Amino acid sequence: MIARPVEGGLVLALGGGGMRGAAHLGVLAELSAAGVPVAGIAGTSSGALLGALWVCEGSDGAIARLKEFVRSPMARRSPDLLAEPTERGWRGVVQRIRHGGLMLRAVTGGPMVSRERLLDQVGFFLPDIRIEDMAGRFRVVATDSATGAEVWLDQGSLRVAVAASSAVPGVIAPLAWGDRLLQDGGAVAEIPVRAARALGHPVIAVEVSEALPAGDPVNDRLPRALMRAAAMGWQELRSRMLSEADYVLAPAVNHLHWSEFSGFAMAVEAGRKTARDFLAAGGASLLD
């Protein structure tokens, strides 16, 4: 049973997931087309970025801006230290050398992406406005890098808040917010259901997480074994977060890599399909 909405509409909790977050735009586009009112959004990482972009630009404008980004040089400058080389032959040799160089630089040289570059990327999508001046209720979720506390940002610079929520530990240095240093909200609230519920209900969580990576528990080398073990923990935490939502939409995007920019159109369509299925199965009652 779907809870009846508070005055003004439903609240969305948009999870992080890099390019998989393009599915959020598909969900929002279908809800908007069906006339379902969205009274509030809480977003983590790409959920915060694309949720804010939708509020500012609308469905068509947001999708067009994301397509423009995918075709830009910015989309090709996103290092991924966690992905292991997969190519064979001479391509595999080149890939392993490049990956080894990235790892060495990360270990010896600190964060690889500057705060300024991250803010430039966020500025490509979002205007320089304050969160409290946005239409509707909007909340960005980040993590306090000193204490690990979940931090809700409802006021202040939208660009800085979204950048902080997207600052992957070890890759991008935390961003200053008052007397705090903030980093990726996905560290503690990959899908910000609690933050969304504080804005109102019903809460619809949109989950665009990565699937549990395949592994060989007997023969996996240390990096893969550790990453898979961590992914198991995130999967369990994610399940507990989602249990607090009134409804969960899970577009079929968890097979996509976070930086698989060529799959953005597929992700948008997956979001559209999931929202259409939700509405056809009774979600239209939110209009009552």
PDB file of C-alpha atoms in Angstrom:
ATOM      1  CA  MET A   1       0.000   0.000   0.000  1.00  0.00           C
ATOM      2  CA  ILE A   2       1.357   3.427  -0.962  1.00  0.00           C
ATOM      3  CA  ALA A   3       0.991   6.084   1.724  1.00  0.00           C
ATOM      4  CA  ARG A   4      -1.067   9.121   0.783  1.00  0.00           C
ATOM      5  CA  PRO A   5       1.010  12.164  -0.087  1.00  0.00           C
ATOM      6  CA  VAL A   6       1.534  15.179   2.094  1.00  0.00           C
ATOM      7  CA  GLU A   7       0.197  18.449   0.751  1.00  0.00           C
ATOM      8  CA  GLY A   8       2.157  19.377  -2.343  1.00  0.00           C
ATOM      9  CA  GLY A   9       3.156  15.912  -3.551  1.00  0.00           C
ATOM     10  CA  LEU A  10       5.646  13.129  -2.969  1.00  0.00           C
ATOM     11  CA  VAL A  11       9.315  13.210  -1.977  1.00  0.00           C
ATOM     12  CA  LEU A  12      12.095  11.459  -3.891  1.00  0.00           C
ATOM     13  CA  ALA A  13      15.307  10.003  -2.495  1.00  0.00           C
ATOM     14  CA  LEU A  14      17.775   9.894  -5.391  1.00  0.00           C
ATOM     15  CA  GLY A  15      20.759   7.633  -4.853  1.00  0.00           C
ATOM     16  CA  GLY A  16      24.320   7.961  -6.073  1.00  0.00           C
ATOM     17  CA  GLY A  17      25.764   5.928  -8.916  1.00  0.00           C
ATOM     18  CA  GLY A  18      27.698   8.083 -11.348  1.00  0.00           C
ATOM     19  CA  MET A  19      26.378   7.829 -14.895  1.00  0.00           C
ATOM     20  CA  ARG A  20      23.788   5.282 -13.746  1.00  0.00           C
ATOM     21  CA  GLY A  21      22.118   8.294 -12.132  1.00  0.00           C
ATOM     22  CA  ALA A  22      20.892   9.298 -15.598  1.00  0.00           C
ATOM     23  CA  ALA A  23      18.021   6.941 -14.774  1.00  0.00           C
ATOM     24  CA  HIS A  24      16.810   9.559 -12.285  1.00  0.00           C
ATOM     25  CA  LEU A  25      16.051  11.882 -15.178  1.00  0.00           C
ATOM     26  CA  GLY A  26      13.968   9.178 -16.852  1.00  0.00           C
ATOM     27  CA  VAL A  27      11.978   8.615 -13.652  1.00  0.00           C
ATOM     28  CA  LEU A  28      11.415  12.335 -13.134  1.00  0.00           C
ATOM     29  CA  ALA A  29      10.412  12.838 -16.769  1.00  0.00           C
ATOM     30  CA  GLU A  30       7.705  10.155 -16.560  1.00  0.00           C
ATOM     31  CA  LEU A  31       6.369  11.358 -13.208  1.00  0.00           C
ATOM     32  CA  SER A  32       6.211  14.892 -14.564  1.00  0.00           C
ATOM     33  CA  ALA A  33       4.471  13.771 -17.766  1.00  0.00           C
ATOM     34  CA  ALA A  34       1.888  11.897 -15.672  1.00  0.00           C
ATOM     35  CA  GLY A  35       1.212  14.980 -13.587  1.00  0.00           C
ATOM     36  CA  VAL A  36       2.559  13.467 -10.369  1.00  0.00           C
ATOM     37  CA  PRO A  37       3.653  16.387  -8.150  1.00  0.00           C
ATOM     38  CA  VAL A  38       7.150  16.249  -6.649  1.00  0.00           C
ATOM     39  CA  ALA A  39       7.236  18.341  -3.483  1.00  0.00           C
ATOM     40  CA  GLY A  40      10.789  17.557  -2.427  1.00  0.00           C
ATOM     41  CA  ILE A  41      14.011  15.846  -3.408  1.00  0.00           C
ATOM     42  CA  ALA A  42      16.909  14.575  -1.318  1.00  0.00           C
ATOM     43  CA  GLY A  43      19.932  13.541  -3.353  1.00  0.00           C
ATOM     44  CA  THR A  44      23.327  11.977  -2.852  1.00  0.00           C
ATOM     45  CA  SER A  45      26.206  12.469  -5.305  1.00  0.00           C
ATOM     46  CA  SER A  46      24.862  12.053  -8.858  1.00  0.00           C
ATOM     47  CA  GLY A  47      21.362  11.947  -7.370  1.00  0.00           C
ATOM     48  CA  ALA A  48      21.940  15.434  -5.972  1.00  0.00           C
ATOM     49  CA  LEU A  49      23.485  16.694  -9.219  1.00  0.00           C
ATOM     50  CA  LEU A  50      20.810  15.373 -11.554  1.00  0.00           C
ATOM     51  CA  GLY A  51      17.936  16.081  -9.173  1.00  0.00           C
ATOM     52  CA  ALA A  52      19.071  19.701  -8.965  1.00  0.00           C
ATOM     53  CA  LEU A  53      19.512  19.848 -12.740  1.00  0.00           C
ATOM     54  CA  TRP A  54      15.928  18.632 -13.213  1.00  0.00           C
ATOM     55  CA  VAL A  55      14.589  21.256 -10.812  1.00  0.00           C
ATOM     56  CA  CYS A  56      16.498  23.992 -12.650  1.00  0.00           C
ATOM     57  CA  GLU A  57      16.044  22.876 -16.267  1.00  0.00           C
ATOM     58  CA  GLY A  58      13.042  20.548 -16.404  1.00  0.00           C
ATOM     59  CA  SER A  59      13.091  17.106 -18.008  1.00  0.00           C
ATOM     60  CA  ASP A  60      13.974  18.013 -21.581  1.00  0.00           C
ATOM     61  CA  GLY A  61      16.576  20.590 -20.592  1.00  0.00           C
ATOM     62  CA  ALA A  62      18.219  18.263 -18.062  1.00  0.00           C
ATOM     63  CA  ILE A  63      18.505  15.373 -20.524  1.00  0.00           C
ATOM     64  CA  ALA A  64      19.881  17.700 -23.201  1.00  0.00           C
ATOM     65  CA  ARG A  65      22.498  19.067 -20.799  1.00  0.00           C
ATOM     66  CA  LEU A  66      23.588  15.573 -19.788  1.00  0.00           C
ATOM     67  CA  LYS A  67      23.898  14.572 -23.443  1.00  0.00           C
ATOM     68  CA  GLU A  68      26.059  17.658 -24.020  1.00  0.00           C
ATOM     69  CA  PHE A  69      28.311  16.648 -21.124  1.00  0.00           C
ATOM     70  CA  VAL A  70      28.704  13.089 -22.408  1.00  0.00           C
ATOM     71  CA  ARG A  71      30.020  14.477 -25.697  1.00  0.00           C
ATOM     72  CA  SER A  72      32.387  16.950 -24.023  1.00  0.00           C
ATOM     73  CA  PRO A  73      36.070  16.439 -23.075  1.00  0.00           C
ATOM     74  CA  MET A  74      35.056  16.573 -19.388  1.00  0.00           C
ATOM     75  CA  ALA A  75      33.494  13.127 -19.664  1.00  0.00           C
ATOM     76  CA  ARG A  76      36.790  11.614 -20.749  1.00  0.00           C
ATOM     77  CA  ARG A  77      38.814  12.920 -17.814  1.00  0.00           C
ATOM     78  CA  SER A  78      37.370  10.842 -14.970  1.00  0.00           C
ATOM     79  CA  PRO A  79      39.988   8.473 -13.497  1.00  0.00           C
ATOM     80  CA  ASP A  80      38.745   5.191 -12.077  1.00  0.00           C
ATOM     81  CA  LEU A  81      41.177   3.642  -9.632  1.00  0.00           C
ATOM     82  CA  LEU A  82      38.839   0.823  -8.649  1.00  0.00           C
ATOM     83  CA  ALA A  83      38.295  -0.791 -12.034  1.00  0.00           C
ATOM     84  CA  GLU A  84      40.791  -3.539 -12.779  1.00  0.00           C
ATOM     85  CA  PRO A  85      42.227  -3.896 -16.322  1.00  0.00           C
ATOM     86  CA  THR A  86      40.100  -6.190 -18.477  1.00  0.00           C
ATOM     87  CA  GLU A  87      41.554  -5.915 -22.005  1.00  0.00           C
ATOM     88  CA  ARG A  88      43.730  -8.651 -23.526  1.00  0.00           C
ATOM     89  CA  GLY A  89      46.797  -8.521 -25.735  1.00  0.00           C
ATOM     90  CA  TRP A  90      48.645  -5.260 -26.281  1.00  0.00           C
ATOM     91  CA  ARG A  91      45.568  -3.271 -25.258  1.00  0.00           C
ATOM     92  CA  GLY A  92      45.670  -5.068 -21.935  1.00  0.00           C
ATOM     93  CA  VAL A  93      49.344  -4.207 -21.490  1.00  0.00           C
ATOM     94  CA  VAL A  94      48.622  -0.520 -22.131  1.00  0.00           C
ATOM     95  CA  GLN A  95      45.620  -0.618 -19.828  1.00  0.00           C
ATOM     96  CA  ARG A  96      47.632  -2.213 -17.013  1.00  0.00           C
ATOM     97  CA  ILE A  97      50.448   0.310 -17.361  1.00  0.00           C
ATOM     98  CA  ARG A  98      47.980   3.177 -17.264  1.00  0.00           C
ATOM     99  CA  HIS A  99      46.126   1.679 -14.295  1.00  0.00           C
ATOM    100  CA  GLY A 100      49.387   1.099 -12.445  1.00  0.00           C
ATOM    101  CA  GLY A 101      50.400   4.699 -13.078  1.00  0.00           C
ATOM    102  CA  LEU A 102      47.089   5.949 -11.722  1.00  0.00           C
ATOM    103  CA  MET A 103      47.439   3.801  -8.615  1.00  0.00           C
ATOM    104  CA  LEU A 104      51.006   4.978  -8.006  1.00  0.00           C
ATOM    105  CA  ARG A 105      50.006   8.593  -8.421  1.00  0.00           C
ATOM    106  CA  ALA A 106      47.061   8.159  -6.057  1.00  0.00           C
ATOM    107  CA  VAL A 107      49.222   6.502  -3.399  1.00  0.00           C
ATOM    108  CA  THR A 108      52.111   8.961  -3.602  1.00  0.00           C
ATOM    109  CA  GLY A 109      50.519  12.172  -4.784  1.00  0.00           C
ATOM    110  CA  GLY A 110      47.205  12.502  -2.956  1.00  0.00           C
ATOM    111  CA  PRO A 111      43.835  13.409  -4.536  1.00  0.00           C
ATOM    112  CA  MET A 112      43.905  13.297  -8.339  1.00  0.00           C
ATOM    113  CA  VAL A 113      41.042  15.710  -9.013  1.00  0.00           C
ATOM    114  CA  SER A 114      41.228  19.241  -7.652  1.00  0.00           C
ATOM    115  CA  ARG A 115      38.313  20.948  -5.937  1.00  0.00           C
ATOM    116  CA  GLU A 116      38.427  23.588  -8.660  1.00  0.00           C
ATOM    117  CA  ARG A 117      38.023  21.009 -11.414  1.00  0.00           C
ATOM    118  CA  LEU A 118      35.133  19.368  -9.605  1.00  0.00           C
ATOM    119  CA  LEU A 119      33.416  22.726  -9.145  1.00  0.00           C
ATOM    120  CA  ASP A 120      33.923  23.460 -12.842  1.00  0.00           C
ATOM    121  CA  GLN A 121      32.211  20.188 -13.731  1.00  0.00           C
ATOM    122  CA  VAL A 122      29.309  20.872 -11.373  1.00  0.00           C
ATOM    123  CA  GLY A 123      29.093  24.407 -12.807  1.00  0.00           C
ATOM    124  CA  PHE A 124      28.666  22.887 -16.275  1.00  0.00           C
ATOM    125  CA  PHE A 125      25.323  21.539 -15.056  1.00  0.00           C
ATOM    126  CA  LEU A 126      24.058  23.907 -12.393  1.00  0.00           C
ATOM    127  CA  PRO A 127      23.572  27.672 -12.033  1.00  0.00           C
ATOM    128  CA  ASP A 128      25.284  29.581  -9.241  1.00  0.00           C
ATOM    129  CA  ILE A 129      22.289  29.778  -6.891  1.00  0.00           C
ATOM    130  CA  ARG A 130      21.479  29.006  -3.289  1.00  0.00           C
ATOM    131  CA  ILE A 131      19.633  25.858  -2.285  1.00  0.00           C
ATOM    132  CA  GLU A 132      16.950  27.789  -0.411  1.00  0.00           C
ATOM    133  CA  ASP A 133      16.082  29.721  -3.579  1.00  0.00           C
ATOM    134  CA  MET A 134      15.207  26.585  -5.560  1.00  0.00           C
ATOM    135  CA  ALA A 135      11.641  25.643  -6.417  1.00  0.00           C
ATOM    136  CA  GLY A 136      10.309  23.151  -3.888  1.00  0.00           C
ATOM    137  CA  ARG A 137      12.252  21.540  -1.086  1.00  0.00           C
ATOM    138  CA  PHE A 138      15.711  20.314  -1.998  1.00  0.00           C
ATOM    139  CA  ARG A 139      18.312  18.639   0.204  1.00  0.00           C
ATOM    140  CA  VAL A 140      21.868  17.556  -0.592  1.00  0.00           C
ATOM    141  CA  VAL A 141      23.407  14.756   1.482  1.00  0.00           C
ATOM    142  CA  ALA A 142      27.134  14.652   2.221  1.00  0.00           C
ATOM    143  CA  THR A 143      29.461  13.031   4.768  1.00  0.00           C
ATOM    144  CA  ASP A 144      31.514  14.776   7.453  1.00  0.00           C
ATOM    145  CA  SER A 145      35.033  13.593   6.613  1.00  0.00           C
ATOM    146  CA  ALA A 146      36.185  13.946  10.239  1.00  0.00           C
ATOM    147  CA  THR A 147      33.371  12.136  12.037  1.00  0.00           C
ATOM    148  CA  GLY A 148      31.580  10.105   9.353  1.00  0.00           C
ATOM    149  CA  ALA A 149      28.291  11.810  10.215  1.00  0.00           C
ATOM    150  CA  GLU A 150      25.557  12.166   7.592  1.00  0.00           C
ATOM    151  CA  VAL A 151      25.148  15.876   6.800  1.00  0.00           C
ATOM    152  CA  TRP A 152      22.033  17.474   5.299  1.00  0.00           C
ATOM    153  CA  LEU A 153      22.519  20.668   3.314  1.00  0.00           C
ATOM    154  CA  ASP A 154      19.372  22.760   2.840  1.00  0.00           C
ATOM    155  CA  GLN A 155      20.895  26.220   2.540  1.00  0.00           C
ATOM    156  CA  GLY A 156      23.942  27.768   0.923  1.00  0.00           C
ATOM    157  CA  SER A 157      25.658  27.359  -2.433  1.00  0.00           C
ATOM    158  CA  LEU A 158      24.036  24.656  -4.541  1.00  0.00           C
ATOM    159  CA  ARG A 159      27.219  24.087  -6.556  1.00  0.00           C
ATOM    160  CA  VAL A 160      29.431  23.665  -3.488  1.00  0.00           C
ATOM    161  CA  ALA A 161      26.911  21.384  -1.771  1.00  0.00           C
ATOM    162  CA  VAL A 162      26.599  19.105  -4.811  1.00  0.00           C
ATOM    163  CA  ALA A 163      30.370  19.082  -5.307  1.00  0.00           C
ATOM    164  CA  ALA A 164      30.882  18.097  -1.673  1.00  0.00           C
ATOM    165  CA  SER A 165      28.340  15.292  -1.998  1.00  0.00           C
ATOM    166  CA  SER A 166      30.273  14.024  -5.043  1.00  0.00           C
ATOM    167  CA  ALA A 167      33.824  14.259  -3.655  1.00  0.00           C
ATOM    168  CA  VAL A 168      34.975  10.630  -3.752  1.00  0.00           C
ATOM    169  CA  PRO A 169      37.433   9.959  -0.883  1.00  0.00           C
ATOM    170  CA  GLY A 170      41.015   9.629  -2.069  1.00  0.00           C
ATOM    171  CA  VAL A 171      40.181  10.917  -5.554  1.00  0.00           C
ATOM    172  CA  ILE A 172      38.909  14.409  -4.666  1.00  0.00           C
ATOM    173  CA  ALA A 173      39.806  16.358  -1.542  1.00  0.00           C
ATOM    174  CA  PRO A 174      36.888  17.173   0.804  1.00  0.00           C
ATOM    175  CA  LEU A 175      35.225  20.555   0.380  1.00  0.00           C
ATOM    176  CA  ALA A 176      34.919  23.120   3.137  1.00  0.00           C
ATOM    177  CA  TRP A 177      31.430  23.914   4.400  1.00  0.00           C
ATOM    178  CA  GLY A 178      31.647  26.273   7.339  1.00  0.00           C
ATOM    179  CA  ASP A 179      33.937  24.620   9.864  1.00  0.00           C
ATOM    180  CA  ARG A 180      33.450  21.158   8.353  1.00  0.00           C
ATOM    181  CA  LEU A 181      35.139  19.264   5.541  1.00  0.00           C
ATOM    182  CA  LEU A 182      32.575  17.303   3.533  1.00  0.00           C
ATOM    183  CA  GLN A 183      32.901  14.440   1.082  1.00  0.00           C
ATOM    184  CA  ASP A 184      30.846  11.912  -0.872  1.00  0.00           C
ATOM    185  CA  GLY A 185      27.438  11.380   0.720  1.00  0.00           C
ATOM    186  CA  GLY A 186      27.458   7.823  -0.590  1.00  0.00           C
ATOM    187  CA  ALA A 187      29.941   6.870   2.117  1.00  0.00           C
ATOM    188  CA  VAL A 188      27.088   6.745   4.656  1.00  0.00           C
ATOM    189  CA  ALA A 189      23.843   7.437   2.757  1.00  0.00           C
ATOM    190  CA  GLU A 190      24.063   6.122  -0.784  1.00  0.00           C
ATOM    191  CA  ILE A 191      20.269   6.383  -1.030  1.00  0.00           C
ATOM    192  CA  PRO A 192      19.176   9.272   1.242  1.00  0.00           C
ATOM    193  CA  VAL A 193      15.843   7.884   2.401  1.00  0.00           C
ATOM    194  CA  ARG A 194      16.089   9.288   5.943  1.00  0.00           C
ATOM    195  CA  ALA A 195      16.889  12.767   4.635  1.00  0.00           C
ATOM    196  CA  ALA A 196      13.963  12.543   2.222  1.00  0.00           C
ATOM    197  CA  ARG A 197      11.512  11.366   4.873  1.00  0.00           C
ATOM    198  CA  ALA A 198      12.362  14.393   6.999  1.00  0.00           C
ATOM    199  CA  LEU A 199      11.033  16.512   4.099  1.00  0.00           C
ATOM    200  CA  GLY A 200       7.709  14.663   3.988  1.00  0.00           C
ATOM    201  CA  HIS A 201       6.093  11.493   2.654  1.00  0.00           C
ATOM    202  CA  PRO A 202       5.411   9.317   0.793  1.00  0.00           C
ATOM    203  CA  VAL A 203       9.058   8.739  -0.027  1.00  0.00           C
ATOM    204  CA  ILE A 204       9.968   7.050  -3.276  1.00  0.00           C
ATOM    205  CA  ALA A 205      13.581   5.887  -3.350  1.00  0.00           C
ATOM    206  CA  VAL A 206      15.312   5.533  -6.708  1.00  0.00           C
ATOM    207  CA  GLU A 207      18.172   3.043  -6.477  1.00  0.00           C
ATOM    208  CA  VAL A 208      20.858   3.052  -9.182  1.00  0.00           C
ATOM    209  CA  SER A 209      23.606   1.180  -7.386  1.00  0.00           C
ATOM    210  CA  GLU A 210      26.258  -1.053  -8.916  1.00  0.00           C
ATOM    211  CA  ALA A 211      25.680  -4.800  -8.836  1.00  0.00           C
ATOM    212  CA  LEU A 212      27.797  -6.936  -6.526  1.00  0.00           C
ATOM    213  CA  PRO A 213      30.969  -7.583  -8.545  1.00  0.00           C
ATOM    214  CA  ALA A 214      31.689 -11.140  -9.593  1.00  0.00           C
ATOM    215  CA  GLY A 215      34.479 -12.853  -7.747  1.00  0.00           C
ATOM    216  CA  ASP A 216      36.305 -16.053  -6.929  1.00  0.00           C
ATOM    217  CA  PRO A 217      36.538 -16.173  -3.112  1.00  0.00           C
ATOM    218  CA  VAL A 218      39.280 -18.817  -3.234  1.00  0.00           C
ATOM    219  CA  ASN A 219      41.589 -17.249  -5.808  1.00  0.00           C
ATOM    220  CA  ASP A 220      40.842 -13.498  -5.836  1.00  0.00           C
ATOM    221  CA  ARG A 221      43.821 -11.234  -5.264  1.00  0.00           C
ATOM    222  CA  LEU A 222      43.766  -8.831  -2.334  1.00  0.00           C
ATOM    223  CA  PRO A 223      42.405  -5.679  -4.088  1.00  0.00           C
ATOM    224  CA  ARG A 224      39.461  -7.515  -5.682  1.00  0.00           C
ATOM    225  CA  ALA A 225      38.731  -9.506  -2.531  1.00  0.00           C
ATOM    226  CA  LEU A 226      38.678  -6.355  -0.393  1.00  0.00           C
ATOM    227  CA  MET A 227      36.530  -4.432  -2.872  1.00  0.00           C
ATOM    228  CA  ARG A 228      34.026  -7.296  -3.090  1.00  0.00           C
ATOM    229  CA  ALA A 229      33.854  -7.579   0.696  1.00  0.00           C
ATOM    230  CA  ALA A 230      33.219  -3.828   0.957  1.00  0.00           C
ATOM    231  CA  ALA A 231      30.546  -4.093  -1.741  1.00  0.00           C
ATOM    232  CA  MET A 232      28.794  -6.752   0.340  1.00  0.00           C
ATOM    233  CA  GLY A 233      28.675  -4.344   3.264  1.00  0.00           C
ATOM    234  CA  TRP A 234      27.316  -1.527   1.080  1.00  0.00           C
ATOM    235  CA  GLN A 235      24.690  -3.903  -0.306  1.00  0.00           C
ATOM    236  CA  GLU A 236      23.438  -4.755   3.174  1.00  0.00           C
ATOM    237  CA  LEU A 237      23.424  -1.102   4.280  1.00  0.00           C
ATOM    238  CA  ARG A 238      21.561  -0.186   1.083  1.00  0.00           C
ATOM    239  CA  SER A 239      18.916  -2.803   1.811  1.00  0.00           C
ATOM    240  CA  ARG A 240      18.322  -1.358   5.278  1.00  0.00           C
ATOM    241  CA  MET A 241      18.005   2.172   3.897  1.00  0.00           C
ATOM    242  CA  LEU A 242      15.532   1.111   1.232  1.00  0.00           C
ATOM    243  CA  SER A 243      13.353  -0.659   3.800  1.00  0.00           C
ATOM    244  CA  GLU A 244      12.440   2.787   5.181  1.00  0.00           C
ATOM    245  CA  ALA A 245      11.048   4.048   1.868  1.00  0.00           C
ATOM    246  CA  ASP A 246       7.361   3.819   0.988  1.00  0.00           C
ATOM    247  CA  TYR A 247       8.239   2.570  -2.469  1.00  0.00           C
ATOM    248  CA  VAL A 248      11.456   1.678  -4.275  1.00  0.00           C
ATOM    249  CA  LEU A 249      12.156   2.152  -7.971  1.00  0.00           C
ATOM    250  CA  ALA A 250      15.180   0.211  -9.222  1.00  0.00           C
ATOM    251  CA  PRO A 251      15.892   0.921 -12.900  1.00  0.00           C
ATOM    252  CA  ALA A 252      17.811  -1.858 -14.633  1.00  0.00           C
ATOM    253  CA  VAL A 253      21.161  -0.054 -14.682  1.00  0.00           C
ATOM    254  CA  ASN A 254      23.243  -1.873 -12.088  1.00  0.00           C
ATOM    255  CA  HIS A 255      25.237  -3.608 -14.836  1.00  0.00           C
ATOM    256  CA  LEU A 256      26.588  -0.249 -16.024  1.00  0.00           C
ATOM    257  CA  HIS A 257      29.892   1.129 -14.758  1.00  0.00           C
ATOM    258  CA  TRP A 258      29.684   4.500 -13.029  1.00  0.00           C
ATOM    259  CA  SER A 259      31.742   6.128 -15.801  1.00  0.00           C
ATOM    260  CA  GLU A 260      30.151   4.287 -18.743  1.00  0.00           C
ATOM    261  CA  PHE A 261      29.028   7.517 -20.357  1.00  0.00           C
ATOM    262  CA  SER A 262      28.027   5.792 -23.588  1.00  0.00           C
ATOM    263  CA  GLY A 263      25.208   4.142 -21.651  1.00  0.00           C
ATOM    264  CA  PHE A 264      23.498   7.325 -20.537  1.00  0.00           C
ATOM    265  CA  ALA A 265      20.610   7.022 -23.033  1.00  0.00           C
ATOM    266  CA  MET A 266      20.054   3.423 -21.905  1.00  0.00           C
ATOM    267  CA  ALA A 267      19.972   4.608 -18.283  1.00  0.00           C
ATOM    268  CA  VAL A 268      17.437   7.358 -19.024  1.00  0.00           C
ATOM    269  CA  GLU A 269      15.178   4.867 -20.806  1.00  0.00           C
ATOM    270  CA  ALA A 270      15.532   2.371 -17.933  1.00  0.00           C
ATOM    271  CA  GLY A 271      14.351   5.089 -15.562  1.00  0.00           C
ATOM    272  CA  ARG A 272      11.404   5.885 -17.822  1.00  0.00           C
ATOM    273  CA  LYS A 273      10.362   2.233 -18.011  1.00  0.00           C
ATOM    274  CA  THR A 274      10.568   1.734 -14.248  1.00  0.00           C
ATOM    275  CA  ALA A 275       8.448   4.832 -13.626  1.00  0.00           C
ATOM    276  CA  ARG A 276       5.869   3.780 -16.228  1.00  0.00           C
ATOM    277  CA  ASP A 277       5.631   0.331 -14.638  1.00  0.00           C
ATOM    278  CA  PHE A 278       5.232   1.941 -11.208  1.00  0.00           C
ATOM    279  CA  LEU A 279       2.424   4.204 -12.405  1.00  0.00           C
ATOM    280  CA  ALA A 280       0.660   1.382 -14.230  1.00  0.00           C
ATOM    281  CA  ALA A 281       0.819  -0.828 -11.118  1.00  0.00           C
ATOM    282  CA  GLY A 282      -0.984   1.699  -8.930  1.00  0.00           C
ATOM    283  CA  GLY A 283       1.409   4.539  -8.474  1.00  0.00           C
ATOM    284  CA  ALA A 284      -1.151   6.736 -10.239  1.00  0.00           C
ATOM    285  CA  SER A 285      -2.996   6.803  -6.900  1.00  0.00           C
ATOM    286  CA  LEU A 286      -0.475   9.460  -5.897  1.00  0.00           C
ATOM    287  CA  LEU A 287      -2.516  11.799  -8.052  1.00  0.00           C
ATOM    288  CA  ASP A 288      -5.573  11.388  -5.795  1.00  0.00           C
TER     289      ASP A 288
END
